[in-house]
Short mmCIF file of C-alpha atoms and ligand atoms in Angstrom, two decimals:
data_model
loop_
_atom_site.label_atom_id
_atom_site.label_comp_id
_atom_site.label_asym_id
_atom_site.label_seq_id
_atom_site.Cartn_x
_atom_site.Cartn_y
_atom_site.Cartn_z
CA MET A 1 1.18 -71.66 309.98
CA ASP A 2 -1.17 -74.37 309.71
CA ILE A 3 -1.22 -75.25 305.63
CA LYS A 4 -4.36 -77.15 305.75
CA LYS A 5 -6.17 -74.07 307.74
CA LEU A 6 -4.85 -71.67 305.53
CA VAL A 7 -5.66 -73.14 301.61
CA ALA A 8 -8.76 -73.88 303.33
CA GLU A 9 -9.69 -69.65 304.36
CA LEU A 10 -7.76 -68.95 300.88
CA GLU A 11 -10.46 -70.99 299.23
CA ALA A 12 -13.43 -69.33 300.74
CA LYS A 13 -12.37 -66.54 300.33
CA ASN A 14 -11.82 -66.39 297.13
CA PRO A 15 -14.39 -67.85 294.98
CA GLY A 16 -14.60 -68.22 291.45
CA GLN A 17 -10.81 -67.82 291.37
CA PRO A 18 -8.63 -70.53 290.63
CA LEU A 19 -5.59 -68.96 289.05
CA TYR A 20 -5.30 -66.95 292.44
CA ILE A 21 -5.81 -70.13 294.47
CA GLN A 22 -3.33 -71.86 292.41
CA ALA A 23 -0.46 -68.93 292.49
CA ALA A 24 -1.20 -68.30 296.32
CA LYS A 25 -1.21 -72.48 297.03
CA GLU A 26 2.35 -73.20 295.42
CA VAL A 27 4.00 -69.90 297.43
CA LEU A 28 2.29 -71.75 300.84
CA GLU A 29 3.47 -74.88 300.44
CA THR A 30 6.73 -74.18 299.28
CA ILE A 31 7.26 -71.60 302.08
CA ALA A 32 5.80 -73.64 304.86
CA ASP A 33 8.93 -75.19 306.53
CA PHE A 34 10.83 -71.70 306.17
CA VAL A 35 8.01 -70.06 308.04
CA ASN A 36 7.41 -72.59 310.59
CA LYS A 37 11.42 -72.46 311.88
CA ASN A 38 10.98 -68.83 312.15
CA PRO A 39 8.69 -67.84 314.35
CA LYS A 40 7.79 -63.98 314.00
CA TYR A 41 6.76 -64.66 310.71
CA ASP A 42 3.66 -66.36 312.54
CA LYS A 43 3.98 -63.43 315.43
CA TYR A 44 3.01 -60.99 312.42
CA ALA A 45 0.46 -62.84 310.55
CA ILE A 46 2.87 -62.57 307.71
CA VAL A 47 1.31 -65.19 305.20
CA GLU A 48 -1.79 -63.85 306.24
CA ARG A 49 -1.42 -60.67 305.00
CA LEU A 50 0.02 -61.11 301.79
CA LEU A 51 -2.74 -63.47 300.48
CA GLU A 52 -4.80 -59.77 300.37
CA PRO A 53 -3.89 -57.60 297.58
CA GLU A 54 -3.54 -53.95 299.99
CA ARG A 55 -5.93 -52.67 297.02
CA ILE A 56 -7.26 -53.37 294.28
CA VAL A 57 -9.14 -50.16 291.56
CA LYS A 58 -12.06 -51.56 289.51
CA PHE A 59 -13.21 -49.36 286.75
CA LYS A 60 -15.66 -48.73 283.64
CA VAL A 61 -13.79 -47.99 280.30
CA THR A 62 -15.94 -46.31 277.40
CA TRP A 63 -14.88 -45.39 274.43
CA VAL A 64 -16.42 -44.94 270.91
CA ASP A 65 -15.45 -47.40 267.78
CA ASP A 66 -14.56 -46.28 264.65
CA LYS A 67 -18.33 -47.13 263.38
CA GLY A 68 -19.10 -44.58 266.29
CA LYS A 69 -20.58 -47.77 268.42
CA ILE A 70 -19.98 -47.45 272.24
CA GLN A 71 -18.26 -50.04 273.81
CA ILE A 72 -17.76 -50.85 277.42
CA ASN A 73 -14.92 -53.06 278.71
CA ARG A 74 -13.43 -53.70 282.71
CA GLY A 75 -10.11 -51.98 283.49
CA TYR A 76 -8.43 -53.02 286.84
CA ARG A 77 -5.13 -52.23 289.00
CA VAL A 78 -4.12 -54.64 291.70
CA GLN A 79 -2.40 -53.12 294.26
CA HIS A 80 -0.85 -56.13 296.03
CA ASN A 81 2.18 -55.06 298.51
CA MET A 82 4.41 -52.24 298.88
CA ALA A 83 6.34 -53.16 301.53
CA ILE A 84 9.93 -52.68 299.56
CA GLY A 85 8.77 -50.26 296.65
CA PRO A 86 6.14 -48.41 294.66
CA TYR A 87 4.15 -50.86 293.16
CA LYS A 88 4.98 -52.37 290.27
CA GLY A 89 3.64 -54.44 287.21
CA GLY A 90 2.24 -54.63 283.66
CA LEU A 91 -1.08 -54.01 282.54
CA ARG A 92 -2.54 -56.88 280.44
CA PHE A 93 -5.23 -56.37 277.43
CA HIS A 94 -6.70 -59.77 276.72
CA PRO A 95 -10.35 -61.25 276.29
CA ALA A 96 -9.81 -63.71 279.00
CA VAL A 97 -9.03 -60.92 281.86
CA THR A 98 -10.15 -60.95 285.15
CA GLU A 99 -9.67 -59.43 288.34
CA ASP A 100 -8.83 -63.51 289.41
CA THR A 101 -5.77 -63.14 286.08
CA LEU A 102 -4.55 -59.99 287.66
CA LYS A 103 -4.94 -60.66 290.97
CA PHE A 104 -2.70 -64.03 290.48
CA LEU A 105 -0.50 -61.69 288.72
CA ALA A 106 0.17 -59.33 291.10
CA PHE A 107 0.91 -61.58 293.32
CA GLU A 108 3.34 -63.23 292.05
CA GLN A 109 4.74 -59.99 290.76
CA THR A 110 5.27 -59.36 294.48
CA PHE A 111 7.77 -62.37 294.82
CA LYS A 112 9.01 -61.49 291.95
CA ASN A 113 10.37 -57.73 291.89
CA SER A 114 11.75 -58.87 294.93
CA LEU A 115 13.91 -61.13 293.62
CA THR A 116 15.20 -58.74 291.37
CA THR A 117 16.86 -56.91 294.13
CA LEU A 118 15.75 -53.56 292.95
CA PRO A 119 13.35 -51.71 295.32
CA MET A 120 10.06 -52.27 293.80
CA GLY A 121 6.40 -53.36 295.50
CA GLY A 122 3.65 -55.80 293.92
CA GLY A 123 0.92 -54.68 290.83
CA LYS A 124 -0.84 -55.72 288.16
CA GLY A 125 -3.64 -53.99 286.19
CA GLY A 126 -5.62 -54.39 282.84
CA SER A 127 -8.71 -55.01 280.64
CA ASP A 128 -10.68 -57.85 279.22
CA PHE A 129 -10.21 -55.17 275.74
CA ASP A 130 -9.22 -56.82 273.05
CA PRO A 131 -6.57 -55.26 271.12
CA GLN A 132 -6.99 -57.72 267.97
CA GLY A 133 -8.59 -56.44 265.12
CA LYS A 134 -8.75 -52.95 266.58
CA SER A 135 -7.61 -49.91 264.51
CA ASP A 136 -4.53 -47.51 265.72
CA ALA A 137 -7.49 -44.81 266.34
CA GLU A 138 -9.68 -47.25 268.43
CA VAL A 139 -6.61 -48.39 270.25
CA MET A 140 -5.49 -44.64 271.16
CA ARG A 141 -8.82 -44.45 272.52
CA PHE A 142 -9.75 -47.44 274.65
CA CYS A 143 -5.99 -46.27 275.99
CA GLN A 144 -6.81 -42.64 276.88
CA SER A 145 -10.28 -43.18 278.43
CA PHE A 146 -8.35 -46.19 280.26
CA MET A 147 -5.73 -43.87 281.25
CA THR A 148 -7.96 -41.08 282.05
CA GLU A 149 -9.47 -43.43 285.52
CA LEU A 150 -6.11 -45.18 286.05
CA GLN A 151 -4.27 -42.17 286.37
CA LYS A 152 -6.14 -41.28 289.81
CA TYR A 153 -4.51 -44.39 291.51
CA ILE A 154 -0.37 -43.74 290.15
CA GLY A 155 2.24 -42.62 289.68
CA PRO A 156 6.31 -42.57 289.63
CA GLU A 157 6.39 -42.77 293.97
CA THR A 158 3.33 -44.82 293.88
CA ASP A 159 2.47 -47.12 291.12
CA VAL A 160 4.31 -47.75 287.68
CA PRO A 161 2.95 -50.34 285.40
CA ALA A 162 4.07 -51.12 282.14
CA GLY A 163 3.01 -53.52 279.48
CA ASP A 164 2.39 -57.51 279.18
CA ILE A 165 0.23 -59.20 276.75
CA GLY A 166 -1.73 -57.15 274.26
CA VAL A 167 0.04 -53.49 275.79
CA GLY A 168 3.60 -52.68 274.00
CA GLY A 169 5.06 -49.80 272.64
CA ARG A 170 2.18 -48.93 271.05
CA GLU A 171 -0.13 -48.90 273.81
CA ILE A 172 2.38 -47.53 276.61
CA GLY A 173 2.60 -44.31 273.93
CA PHE A 174 -0.58 -43.49 273.59
CA MET A 175 -1.32 -44.03 277.35
CA TYR A 176 1.79 -42.04 278.44
CA GLY A 177 0.59 -39.44 276.13
CA GLN A 178 -2.95 -38.87 277.97
CA TYR A 179 -1.29 -39.54 281.82
CA LYS A 180 1.06 -36.37 280.46
CA ARG A 181 -2.05 -34.20 279.26
CA LEU A 182 -4.15 -34.80 282.12
CA ARG A 183 -1.18 -34.31 284.75
CA GLY A 184 1.34 -32.05 282.74
CA GLN A 185 3.74 -33.97 283.82
CA HIS A 186 6.84 -35.68 281.88
CA VAL A 187 7.71 -38.52 284.28
CA GLY A 188 8.30 -41.78 285.05
CA VAL A 189 5.12 -42.65 285.48
CA LEU A 190 5.01 -45.82 283.10
CA THR A 191 8.04 -48.42 281.73
CA GLY A 192 8.79 -49.66 278.46
CA LYS A 193 8.64 -46.05 277.11
CA GLY A 194 10.06 -45.23 273.64
CA MET A 195 13.92 -44.68 273.38
CA GLU A 196 13.29 -40.95 272.69
CA TRP A 197 11.20 -39.96 275.50
CA GLY A 198 12.91 -41.92 278.66
CA GLY A 199 12.69 -45.05 278.18
CA SER A 200 15.64 -47.85 278.80
CA GLN A 201 17.50 -49.68 276.25
CA ILE A 202 17.39 -53.53 276.14
CA ARG A 203 13.48 -53.47 277.76
CA PRO A 204 12.33 -54.97 274.91
CA GLU A 205 14.48 -57.68 274.77
CA ALA A 206 14.73 -57.87 278.75
CA THR A 207 12.13 -60.63 279.80
CA GLY A 208 13.86 -62.65 277.15
CA TYR A 209 17.55 -62.19 277.91
CA GLY A 210 16.92 -62.48 281.35
CA ALA A 211 15.79 -65.65 281.02
CA VAL A 212 17.94 -66.93 278.70
CA TYR A 213 20.90 -65.43 281.64
CA PHE A 214 18.82 -67.67 283.72
CA LEU A 215 19.33 -70.72 281.96
CA GLU A 216 22.78 -70.32 281.89
CA GLY A 217 22.79 -70.42 285.49
CA MET A 218 21.00 -73.33 285.53
CA LEU A 219 23.28 -75.38 282.74
CA LYS A 220 26.28 -74.09 284.95
CA GLU A 221 25.24 -75.70 287.78
CA ASN A 222 24.68 -79.20 285.96
CA LYS A 223 28.12 -78.70 284.59
CA ASP A 224 26.54 -78.10 280.88
CA LYS A 225 26.29 -76.23 277.95
CA ILE A 226 23.96 -73.99 276.34
CA LYS A 227 26.11 -74.79 272.73
CA GLY A 228 23.85 -76.79 270.44
CA LYS A 229 21.13 -77.25 272.63
CA ARG A 230 17.75 -77.78 271.05
CA VAL A 231 15.04 -75.25 272.64
CA VAL A 232 11.30 -74.97 271.95
CA LEU A 233 9.47 -71.70 272.64
CA SER A 234 5.77 -70.84 272.79
CA GLY A 235 4.60 -67.78 271.78
CA TYR A 236 5.88 -65.64 268.97
CA GLY A 237 5.63 -62.20 270.30
CA ASN A 238 8.02 -60.26 272.44
CA VAL A 239 9.64 -62.07 275.01
CA ALA A 240 9.59 -65.75 272.75
CA TRP A 241 11.06 -63.19 270.36
CA GLY A 242 13.90 -61.44 272.83
CA ALA A 243 15.09 -65.73 274.40
CA ALA A 244 15.72 -66.11 270.36
CA LEU A 245 17.91 -63.35 269.88
CA LYS A 246 19.93 -64.05 272.72
CA LEU A 247 19.70 -68.08 272.03
CA GLU A 248 21.24 -67.93 268.59
CA GLU A 249 23.75 -65.64 270.07
CA LEU A 250 24.94 -68.41 272.60
CA GLY A 251 24.84 -71.18 270.13
CA ALA A 252 21.49 -72.86 270.78
CA LYS A 253 19.28 -73.72 268.19
CA VAL A 254 16.07 -72.69 268.38
CA VAL A 255 13.66 -75.30 266.26
CA ALA A 256 10.25 -74.63 267.20
CA ILE A 257 7.82 -71.45 268.33
CA SER A 258 3.83 -71.59 268.67
CA GLY A 259 0.93 -69.56 268.36
CA PRO A 260 -2.67 -69.78 269.15
CA ASP A 261 -3.20 -71.43 265.76
CA GLY A 262 -0.49 -74.76 266.04
CA TYR A 263 3.27 -74.00 266.15
CA ILE A 264 6.30 -73.64 263.76
CA VAL A 265 9.17 -76.40 263.58
CA ASP A 266 12.40 -75.24 261.40
CA GLU A 267 15.07 -78.24 261.75
CA ASP A 268 17.27 -75.52 260.12
CA GLY A 269 16.75 -72.82 263.46
CA ILE A 270 14.82 -69.80 263.78
CA THR A 271 17.61 -67.74 263.21
CA GLY A 272 18.47 -63.89 261.74
CA LYS A 273 15.58 -63.11 259.37
CA LYS A 274 13.43 -65.30 260.84
CA ILE A 275 13.38 -63.68 264.57
CA GLU A 276 13.13 -60.49 262.84
CA TYR A 277 9.81 -62.33 261.33
CA MET A 278 8.49 -63.18 264.53
CA ASP A 279 8.44 -59.51 265.19
CA GLU A 280 6.98 -58.37 261.76
CA LEU A 281 3.89 -61.44 262.21
CA LEU A 282 3.40 -59.45 266.56
CA GLN A 283 2.67 -56.37 264.59
CA THR A 284 -0.18 -57.52 262.29
CA ARG A 285 -1.98 -58.96 265.68
CA ASN A 286 -4.10 -61.42 263.79
CA ASN A 287 -2.68 -63.93 266.61
CA VAL A 288 -1.39 -66.46 264.35
CA VAL A 289 1.66 -68.04 264.08
CA GLU A 290 0.38 -70.14 259.80
CA PRO A 291 2.09 -66.57 257.67
CA PHE A 292 5.70 -67.87 259.18
CA ALA A 293 5.38 -71.35 257.37
CA LYS A 294 4.21 -69.66 254.11
CA LYS A 295 7.05 -67.16 254.37
CA PHE A 296 10.15 -69.42 255.11
CA LYS A 297 10.72 -72.47 253.02
CA SER A 298 12.27 -74.68 255.92
CA ALA A 299 9.83 -74.25 258.54
CA THR A 300 6.66 -76.41 258.68
CA PHE A 301 3.50 -75.65 260.17
CA VAL A 302 1.53 -78.36 262.27
CA LYS A 303 -2.11 -77.20 263.09
CA GLY A 304 -3.65 -77.00 266.06
CA LYS A 305 -1.66 -79.28 267.96
CA LYS A 306 0.65 -78.36 271.46
CA VAL A 307 4.57 -77.68 270.62
CA TRP A 308 5.73 -79.54 273.23
CA GLU A 309 5.92 -82.73 271.23
CA VAL A 310 8.62 -81.18 269.39
CA LYS A 311 11.99 -83.47 270.79
CA CYS A 312 13.90 -80.59 272.78
CA ASP A 313 16.72 -80.36 275.25
CA ILE A 314 15.24 -77.17 276.75
CA ALA A 315 11.50 -75.71 276.84
CA MET A 316 10.81 -72.34 277.18
CA PRO A 317 6.94 -71.20 277.18
CA CYS A 318 7.04 -68.04 276.51
CA ALA A 319 2.64 -67.36 276.27
CA ILE A 320 0.28 -67.83 278.49
CA GLN A 321 -0.50 -69.26 282.24
CA ASN A 322 -1.07 -72.85 282.20
CA GLU A 323 -0.01 -73.40 278.85
CA LEU A 324 2.28 -76.06 279.85
CA ASP A 325 0.00 -79.89 281.94
CA ALA A 326 0.86 -82.54 283.03
CA LYS A 327 0.55 -84.77 279.97
CA ASP A 328 2.72 -81.81 277.88
CA ALA A 329 5.21 -82.36 280.70
CA LYS A 330 5.32 -86.25 280.50
CA LEU A 331 5.63 -86.05 276.94
CA LEU A 332 8.62 -83.70 277.47
CA ILE A 333 10.19 -86.17 279.89
CA LYS A 334 9.63 -89.07 277.54
CA ASN A 335 11.48 -87.34 274.74
CA GLY A 336 14.88 -86.33 276.91
CA CYS A 337 14.00 -82.46 277.82
CA LYS A 338 16.30 -81.32 280.71
CA TYR A 339 15.34 -77.77 281.73
CA VAL A 340 12.09 -76.47 281.76
CA VAL A 341 12.49 -72.32 281.87
CA GLU A 342 9.10 -70.66 282.18
CA THR A 343 9.50 -68.07 281.24
CA SER A 344 5.82 -66.96 280.91
CA ASN A 345 3.99 -66.16 284.07
CA MET A 346 3.03 -69.57 285.56
CA GLY A 347 3.14 -70.76 282.17
CA CYS A 348 2.83 -74.57 283.60
CA THR A 349 -0.30 -76.32 285.92
CA ALA A 350 0.76 -77.03 288.99
CA GLU A 351 0.34 -80.78 288.34
CA ALA A 352 2.77 -80.24 285.50
CA VAL A 353 5.51 -78.67 287.79
CA ALA A 354 5.03 -82.40 290.33
CA GLU A 355 6.18 -84.45 287.22
CA LEU A 356 8.86 -82.05 285.94
CA GLN A 357 10.51 -81.97 289.63
CA LYS A 358 9.09 -85.64 290.08
CA ALA A 359 11.92 -86.57 287.34
CA LYS A 360 14.38 -84.38 288.36
CA VAL A 361 14.01 -82.23 285.22
CA ALA A 362 15.76 -79.22 286.12
CA PHE A 363 12.88 -76.59 286.49
CA ALA A 364 12.62 -72.72 286.82
CA PRO A 365 9.54 -70.68 287.88
CA GLY A 366 8.12 -67.82 286.19
CA LYS A 367 8.91 -65.59 288.59
CA ALA A 368 12.64 -66.05 288.93
CA ALA A 369 13.10 -66.68 285.34
CA ASN A 370 11.31 -63.93 283.78
CA ALA A 371 11.92 -61.33 286.11
CA GLY A 372 14.62 -59.37 283.71
CA GLY A 373 11.67 -57.75 282.03
CA VAL A 374 10.31 -55.85 285.38
CA ALA A 375 14.39 -55.44 286.40
CA VAL A 376 15.16 -53.51 283.86
CA SER A 377 11.73 -51.64 284.08
CA GLY A 378 13.27 -50.65 287.98
CA LEU A 379 16.07 -49.81 286.07
CA GLU A 380 14.11 -47.66 283.85
CA MET A 381 12.67 -46.06 286.44
CA SER A 382 15.85 -45.68 287.74
CA GLN A 383 17.37 -43.59 284.53
CA ASN A 384 14.15 -41.62 284.71
CA SER A 385 14.72 -40.29 288.23
CA GLN A 386 18.62 -39.65 287.48
CA LYS A 387 17.52 -37.90 284.45
CA LEU A 388 19.97 -40.14 282.18
CA GLN A 389 20.04 -42.35 279.94
CA TRP A 390 22.39 -45.56 280.35
CA THR A 391 24.20 -47.70 277.77
CA ARG A 392 23.26 -50.67 275.78
CA GLU A 393 26.45 -52.18 277.79
CA GLU A 394 25.53 -50.73 280.81
CA VAL A 395 21.84 -51.74 281.42
CA ASP A 396 22.57 -55.30 279.74
CA ASP A 397 25.58 -56.11 282.48
CA TYR A 398 23.37 -54.81 285.14
CA LEU A 399 20.79 -57.49 284.31
CA LYS A 400 22.88 -60.84 283.58
CA ASN A 401 25.45 -59.74 286.34
CA ARG A 402 23.94 -58.42 289.10
CA ILE A 403 19.87 -59.32 288.65
CA MET A 404 19.75 -62.40 286.84
CA ALA A 405 23.32 -63.54 288.53
CA SER A 406 21.47 -62.62 291.59
CA ILE A 407 18.68 -64.33 291.47
CA HIS A 408 20.11 -67.41 290.14
CA ALA A 409 22.52 -67.54 293.27
CA ASN A 410 19.26 -67.09 295.81
CA CYS A 411 17.22 -69.94 294.36
CA VAL A 412 20.15 -71.96 294.92
CA LYS A 413 20.95 -71.11 298.39
CA TYR A 414 17.53 -71.47 299.42
CA GLY A 415 16.14 -74.46 297.31
CA LYS A 416 19.09 -76.91 297.36
CA GLU A 417 17.66 -80.21 298.60
CA THR A 418 19.77 -82.36 300.19
CA ASP A 419 19.74 -85.22 296.94
CA GLY A 420 21.82 -81.72 295.34
CA TYR A 421 18.27 -80.87 293.21
CA ILE A 422 17.53 -77.43 292.99
CA ASN A 423 13.80 -77.00 293.39
CA TYR A 424 13.82 -73.83 291.75
CA VAL A 425 10.33 -73.27 293.54
CA LYS A 426 10.95 -73.39 296.95
CA GLY A 427 13.95 -71.26 296.67
CA ALA A 428 12.38 -68.76 294.58
CA ASN A 429 9.40 -68.16 297.23
CA ILE A 430 11.34 -68.37 299.91
CA ALA A 431 14.30 -66.25 298.57
CA GLY A 432 11.46 -63.51 297.35
CA PHE A 433 9.29 -63.72 300.52
CA ILE A 434 12.22 -62.76 303.16
CA LYS A 435 12.35 -59.42 301.76
CA VAL A 436 8.61 -58.34 301.59
CA ALA A 437 8.13 -60.12 305.08
CA ASP A 438 10.89 -58.77 306.75
CA ALA A 439 10.19 -55.12 305.37
CA MET A 440 6.48 -55.63 306.42
CA ILE A 441 7.63 -56.70 309.89
CA ALA A 442 10.07 -53.20 310.13
CA GLN A 443 6.96 -51.40 309.29
CA GLY A 444 4.48 -51.90 311.85
CA ILE A 445 1.03 -53.04 311.20
CA ALA A 446 0.56 -51.28 308.29
CA TYR A 447 -1.28 -53.10 305.74
O1 2IT B 501 5.22 -60.16 284.20
C1 2IT B 501 6.15 -58.97 284.20
O2 2IT B 501 6.74 -58.94 284.94
C2 2IT B 501 5.45 -57.93 283.36
N1 2IT B 501 5.02 -57.79 282.39
C3 2IT B 501 7.22 -56.97 283.28
C4 2IT B 501 6.44 -55.71 284.25
C5 2IT B 501 6.86 -54.73 284.32
O3 2IT B 501 6.15 -54.11 285.49
O4 2IT B 501 8.44 -54.29 283.21
#
């Protein structure tokens, strides 16, 4: 493959889509050597084909707010690749959502889902709807209107959405109810469902748990231990919450979390009741972390600053794309941070990743480290097909010992460099690519 030509085409074909270009460029740069050693991929134009989503559905979502005013939002579903299984990926409701955001997320999802070992293709969707400040009734009306259109394009064997930023149990419930009403079917068309109506144990914790299991693999590779490590998390949502729970259980100390308004530092560690409170704070949907310091005496709120200035051994970005830049990376390195586990999707800028790798900090990309979330969604699909519900222990064991262990091993297999440093970005991209690419070749020129 001619990387210069591909990047030029990518940029020309996707004007105004910097996130998609960033995500795609990273994959191109890290798989180029591997692809060039295996000419079958060029023969079948696999890389070029992967740069184009199979389908993008874009639609209007109208709903009536509590004052009786008509509101108009945009809805999307990007169906990126179906080679190894039905499209699978979350829905994001956030005012900054554009087609670019969802194209980058769907692209990443294809590689991530391939890494999980489960048969899932890649997709992503959502809306520029902002759940912040909306009543339950408004959120329900929005979700019903959104699903009325989306249901034409999804199904348990075609495309199975789930949650992401701004879409949690409440939104999945409203959307599932509407799908059921329109189709008259109680099927596994969404994941992240309630435990009483088809959901899977561990799904709420899975992204955070999985990232910590992946971190354990990284530590082991460095003959290092998790116990006593200082950890800084960004965000205080579902992902950071799951990570905090598992970190506490394994004896690490979470000293900071953050929100859009600033960060909280707590040298006593964020444990027990404080972790429970993260969830309560999220449910208020006020998008602030400051109340945490009012509630717990040991906590201090630092307004408007990024959490990466807090000294730590391990940093886990758990909020949103590009939340950690080159300046932050340099500060982390200076303060002695040894591990960065990207738990949000593309949480680090390309420049930040380059800084970390140059300094030989162990860096895990989101598509490997945060794959536990979608993986347990995959297990929820399996349970729905079986008409069974597995125990917590069964799901957790599968997540830890089969899925996250396999992803880590694959990253090492394809990412280990001659000096022993593991380039997890390269490892994840190559391993994720192989399975999808080989499936595409086997299935002929169909997408
Ligand atoms: O980014 C992600 O992997 C998710 N938001 C989870 C997707 C899913 O289908 O569970």
